[in-house]
Amino acid sequence: MSTPATATATVVQLPRRADAPFAAGQLADADLDRWANRLARLLLAGGVGVGSRIALAVDPAIEATVAEAAVRKIGAIPVPVAEGTAPVAGFGITTKERRAELTDTADWLVLDDRSTLRRYLVSSDAPLSGTDLRAVC
């Protein structure tokens, strides 16, 4: 059974690029893609969808890169949160280290929280489909 072109058009494919350099090594495109797919599924399960504004309060370079990629994959809008400022989004992604400084005006997905890690690890890393996005709409 084929999926209508309009349903898959909203799934954003990440552009191919040189491996992203980080202090601990390289993040290959394939790894970024898989990790972002898993995180995107957590966002979708949380009710985030196309056009949603997602606050990003994530400092470690790899986590920040994966979080932004996941947000873009589902057609949402990443909104960086500077230290000490309130988010301008109803949902956000952060870490335990940054959570204490953030307000409760957003529903925060804490990447290094035990329950988040459990859900992340059992999520599929397969490419997102239009069906994944339609489940939220």
PDB file of C-alpha atoms in Angstrom:
ATOM      1  CA  MET A   1       0.000   0.000   0.000  1.00  0.00           C
ATOM      2  CA  SER A   2       1.481   3.341  -0.931  1.00  0.00           C
ATOM      3  CA  THR A   3       1.271   6.519   1.110  1.00  0.00           C
ATOM      4  CA  PRO A   4      -0.111   9.658  -0.556  1.00  0.00           C
ATOM      5  CA  ALA A   5       2.617  12.134  -1.481  1.00  0.00           C
ATOM      6  CA  THR A   6       1.068  14.845   0.719  1.00  0.00           C
ATOM      7  CA  ALA A   7       1.380  12.687   3.823  1.00  0.00           C
ATOM      8  CA  THR A   8       5.097  12.095   3.397  1.00  0.00           C
ATOM      9  CA  ALA A   9       5.888  15.625   2.251  1.00  0.00           C
ATOM     10  CA  THR A  10       5.890  16.910   5.844  1.00  0.00           C
ATOM     11  CA  VAL A  11       8.546  14.443   7.012  1.00  0.00           C
ATOM     12  CA  VAL A  12      11.777  16.395   6.860  1.00  0.00           C
ATOM     13  CA  GLN A  13      14.888  14.597   5.674  1.00  0.00           C
ATOM     14  CA  LEU A  14      18.157  15.828   7.126  1.00  0.00           C
ATOM     15  CA  PRO A  15      20.648  17.073   4.567  1.00  0.00           C
ATOM     16  CA  ARG A  16      23.820  15.025   4.138  1.00  0.00           C
ATOM     17  CA  ARG A  17      26.833  16.770   5.587  1.00  0.00           C
ATOM     18  CA  ALA A  18      30.334  16.158   6.771  1.00  0.00           C
ATOM     19  CA  ASP A  19      30.449  14.389  10.130  1.00  0.00           C
ATOM     20  CA  ALA A  20      29.856  16.855  12.953  1.00  0.00           C
ATOM     21  CA  PRO A  21      33.035  17.261  15.009  1.00  0.00           C
ATOM     22  CA  PHE A  22      32.699  17.111  18.812  1.00  0.00           C
ATOM     23  CA  ALA A  23      35.236  16.927  21.612  1.00  0.00           C
ATOM     24  CA  ALA A  24      34.756  13.170  21.945  1.00  0.00           C
ATOM     25  CA  GLY A  25      34.884  12.445  18.220  1.00  0.00           C
ATOM     26  CA  GLN A  26      32.514  12.563  15.267  1.00  0.00           C
ATOM     27  CA  LEU A  27      28.754  12.211  14.945  1.00  0.00           C
ATOM     28  CA  ALA A  28      28.094  10.390  11.695  1.00  0.00           C
ATOM     29  CA  ASP A  29      25.024  11.221   9.604  1.00  0.00           C
ATOM     30  CA  ALA A  30      23.606   7.733  10.153  1.00  0.00           C
ATOM     31  CA  ASP A  31      23.895   8.075  13.944  1.00  0.00           C
ATOM     32  CA  LEU A  32      22.363  11.558  13.922  1.00  0.00           C
ATOM     33  CA  ASP A  33      19.506  10.305  11.778  1.00  0.00           C
ATOM     34  CA  ARG A  34      18.748   7.308  14.023  1.00  0.00           C
ATOM     35  CA  TRP A  35      19.040   9.254  17.268  1.00  0.00           C
ATOM     36  CA  ALA A  36      16.885  12.094  15.924  1.00  0.00           C
ATOM     37  CA  ASN A  37      14.229   9.594  14.754  1.00  0.00           C
ATOM     38  CA  ARG A  38      13.972   8.157  18.271  1.00  0.00           C
ATOM     39  CA  LEU A  39      13.725  11.601  19.864  1.00  0.00           C
ATOM     40  CA  ALA A  40      11.221  12.765  17.238  1.00  0.00           C
ATOM     41  CA  ARG A  41       8.970   9.838  18.192  1.00  0.00           C
ATOM     42  CA  LEU A  42       9.093  10.922  21.855  1.00  0.00           C
ATOM     43  CA  LEU A  43       8.108  14.434  20.794  1.00  0.00           C
ATOM     44  CA  LEU A  44       5.238  13.114  18.695  1.00  0.00           C
ATOM     45  CA  ALA A  45       4.074  10.927  21.603  1.00  0.00           C
ATOM     46  CA  GLY A  46       4.068  14.076  23.749  1.00  0.00           C
ATOM     47  CA  GLY A  47       1.638  15.743  21.371  1.00  0.00           C
ATOM     48  CA  VAL A  48       4.123  17.910  19.506  1.00  0.00           C
ATOM     49  CA  GLY A  49       3.392  18.291  15.809  1.00  0.00           C
ATOM     50  CA  VAL A  50       4.093  20.193  12.637  1.00  0.00           C
ATOM     51  CA  GLY A  51       4.451  23.920  13.296  1.00  0.00           C
ATOM     52  CA  SER A  52       4.811  23.537  17.090  1.00  0.00           C
ATOM     53  CA  ARG A  53       7.401  25.761  18.739  1.00  0.00           C
ATOM     54  CA  ILE A  54       9.858  23.683  20.792  1.00  0.00           C
ATOM     55  CA  ALA A  55      12.112  25.373  23.338  1.00  0.00           C
ATOM     56  CA  LEU A  56      15.675  24.012  23.280  1.00  0.00           C
ATOM     57  CA  ALA A  57      17.664  24.418  26.495  1.00  0.00           C
ATOM     58  CA  VAL A  58      20.366  21.840  25.799  1.00  0.00           C
ATOM     59  CA  ASP A  59      24.073  22.511  26.223  1.00  0.00           C
ATOM     60  CA  PRO A  60      26.094  19.414  25.355  1.00  0.00           C
ATOM     61  CA  ALA A  61      26.894  19.742  21.647  1.00  0.00           C
ATOM     62  CA  ILE A  62      25.779  16.262  20.589  1.00  0.00           C
ATOM     63  CA  GLU A  63      22.493  16.417  22.510  1.00  0.00           C
ATOM     64  CA  ALA A  64      21.765  19.896  21.149  1.00  0.00           C
ATOM     65  CA  THR A  65      22.422  18.739  17.579  1.00  0.00           C
ATOM     66  CA  VAL A  66      20.188  15.673  17.972  1.00  0.00           C
ATOM     67  CA  ALA A  67      17.410  17.697  19.647  1.00  0.00           C
ATOM     68  CA  GLU A  68      17.364  20.305  16.876  1.00  0.00           C
ATOM     69  CA  ALA A  69      17.406  17.598  14.197  1.00  0.00           C
ATOM     70  CA  ALA A  70      14.471  15.780  15.860  1.00  0.00           C
ATOM     71  CA  VAL A  71      12.441  18.984  16.061  1.00  0.00           C
ATOM     72  CA  ARG A  72      13.098  19.778  12.401  1.00  0.00           C
ATOM     73  CA  LYS A  73      12.255  16.204  11.311  1.00  0.00           C
ATOM     74  CA  ILE A  74       8.674  16.589  12.512  1.00  0.00           C
ATOM     75  CA  GLY A  75       8.282  20.032  10.975  1.00  0.00           C
ATOM     76  CA  ALA A  76       8.313  21.809  14.340  1.00  0.00           C
ATOM     77  CA  ILE A  77      10.195  25.050  15.032  1.00  0.00           C
ATOM     78  CA  PRO A  78      13.254  24.950  17.329  1.00  0.00           C
ATOM     79  CA  VAL A  79      13.460  27.954  19.671  1.00  0.00           C
ATOM     80  CA  PRO A  80      16.791  28.247  21.523  1.00  0.00           C
ATOM     81  CA  VAL A  81      16.461  29.299  25.182  1.00  0.00           C
ATOM     82  CA  ALA A  82      19.250  31.494  26.478  1.00  0.00           C
ATOM     83  CA  GLU A  83      20.276  31.012  30.091  1.00  0.00           C
ATOM     84  CA  GLY A  84      18.053  33.033  32.410  1.00  0.00           C
ATOM     85  CA  THR A  85      15.262  33.677  29.891  1.00  0.00           C
ATOM     86  CA  ALA A  86      11.761  32.225  29.789  1.00  0.00           C
ATOM     87  CA  PRO A  87      10.869  29.903  26.903  1.00  0.00           C
ATOM     88  CA  VAL A  88       8.436  31.132  24.272  1.00  0.00           C
ATOM     89  CA  ALA A  89       7.075  27.663  23.569  1.00  0.00           C
ATOM     90  CA  GLY A  90       4.663  25.299  25.289  1.00  0.00           C
ATOM     91  CA  PHE A  91       7.003  22.325  25.044  1.00  0.00           C
ATOM     92  CA  GLY A  92      10.753  22.090  25.489  1.00  0.00           C
ATOM     93  CA  ILE A  93      13.781  19.824  25.551  1.00  0.00           C
ATOM     94  CA  THR A  94      16.461  20.167  28.212  1.00  0.00           C
ATOM     95  CA  THR A  95      18.812  18.276  30.545  1.00  0.00           C
ATOM     96  CA  LYS A  96      18.809  17.836  34.326  1.00  0.00           C
ATOM     97  CA  GLU A  97      21.603  20.381  34.593  1.00  0.00           C
ATOM     98  CA  ARG A  98      19.574  23.115  32.858  1.00  0.00           C
ATOM     99  CA  ARG A  99      16.109  22.188  34.197  1.00  0.00           C
ATOM    100  CA  ALA A 100      16.523  23.952  37.571  1.00  0.00           C
ATOM    101  CA  GLU A 101      17.024  27.329  35.882  1.00  0.00           C
ATOM    102  CA  LEU A 102      13.953  26.995  33.638  1.00  0.00           C
ATOM    103  CA  THR A 103      10.393  28.062  34.375  1.00  0.00           C
ATOM    104  CA  ASP A 104       7.396  25.759  34.384  1.00  0.00           C
ATOM    105  CA  THR A 105       5.745  27.661  31.533  1.00  0.00           C
ATOM    106  CA  ALA A 106       6.756  24.831  29.202  1.00  0.00           C
ATOM    107  CA  ASP A 107       6.301  21.070  29.440  1.00  0.00           C
ATOM    108  CA  TRP A 108       9.940  19.890  29.551  1.00  0.00           C
ATOM    109  CA  LEU A 109      11.295  16.642  28.144  1.00  0.00           C
ATOM    110  CA  VAL A 110      14.459  16.070  30.206  1.00  0.00           C
ATOM    111  CA  LEU A 111      16.841  14.087  28.022  1.00  0.00           C
ATOM    112  CA  ASP A 112      18.899  12.525  30.805  1.00  0.00           C
ATOM    113  CA  ASP A 113      15.924  11.671  33.026  1.00  0.00           C
ATOM    114  CA  ARG A 114      15.611   7.937  33.670  1.00  0.00           C
ATOM    115  CA  SER A 115      12.029   7.674  32.358  1.00  0.00           C
ATOM    116  CA  THR A 116      12.935   9.611  29.204  1.00  0.00           C
ATOM    117  CA  LEU A 117      15.933   7.369  28.586  1.00  0.00           C
ATOM    118  CA  ARG A 118      13.781   4.256  28.952  1.00  0.00           C
ATOM    119  CA  ARG A 119      11.218   5.519  26.445  1.00  0.00           C
ATOM    120  CA  TYR A 120      13.994   6.680  24.098  1.00  0.00           C
ATOM    121  CA  LEU A 121      15.764   3.323  24.124  1.00  0.00           C
ATOM    122  CA  VAL A 122      12.627   1.383  23.196  1.00  0.00           C
ATOM    123  CA  SER A 123      11.591   3.834  20.460  1.00  0.00           C
ATOM    124  CA  SER A 124      12.170   2.891  16.854  1.00  0.00           C
ATOM    125  CA  ASP A 125      15.095   4.497  15.071  1.00  0.00           C
ATOM    126  CA  ALA A 126      13.517   3.782  11.674  1.00  0.00           C
ATOM    127  CA  PRO A 127      12.865   6.757   9.401  1.00  0.00           C
ATOM    128  CA  LEU A 128       9.695   8.702  10.201  1.00  0.00           C
ATOM    129  CA  SER A 129       6.743   8.364   7.876  1.00  0.00           C
ATOM    130  CA  GLY A 130       3.658  10.392   7.154  1.00  0.00           C
ATOM    131  CA  THR A 131       1.759   7.902   9.303  1.00  0.00           C
ATOM    132  CA  ASP A 132       3.923   8.859  12.307  1.00  0.00           C
ATOM    133  CA  LEU A 133       3.011  12.512  11.837  1.00  0.00           C
ATOM    134  CA  ARG A 134      -0.687  11.894  11.179  1.00  0.00           C
ATOM    135  CA  ALA A 135      -0.983  10.039  14.497  1.00  0.00           C
ATOM    136  CA  VAL A 136      -0.554  13.412  16.252  1.00  0.00           C
ATOM    137  CA  CYS A 137      -2.823  15.526  14.073  1.00  0.00           C
TER     138      CYS A 137
END
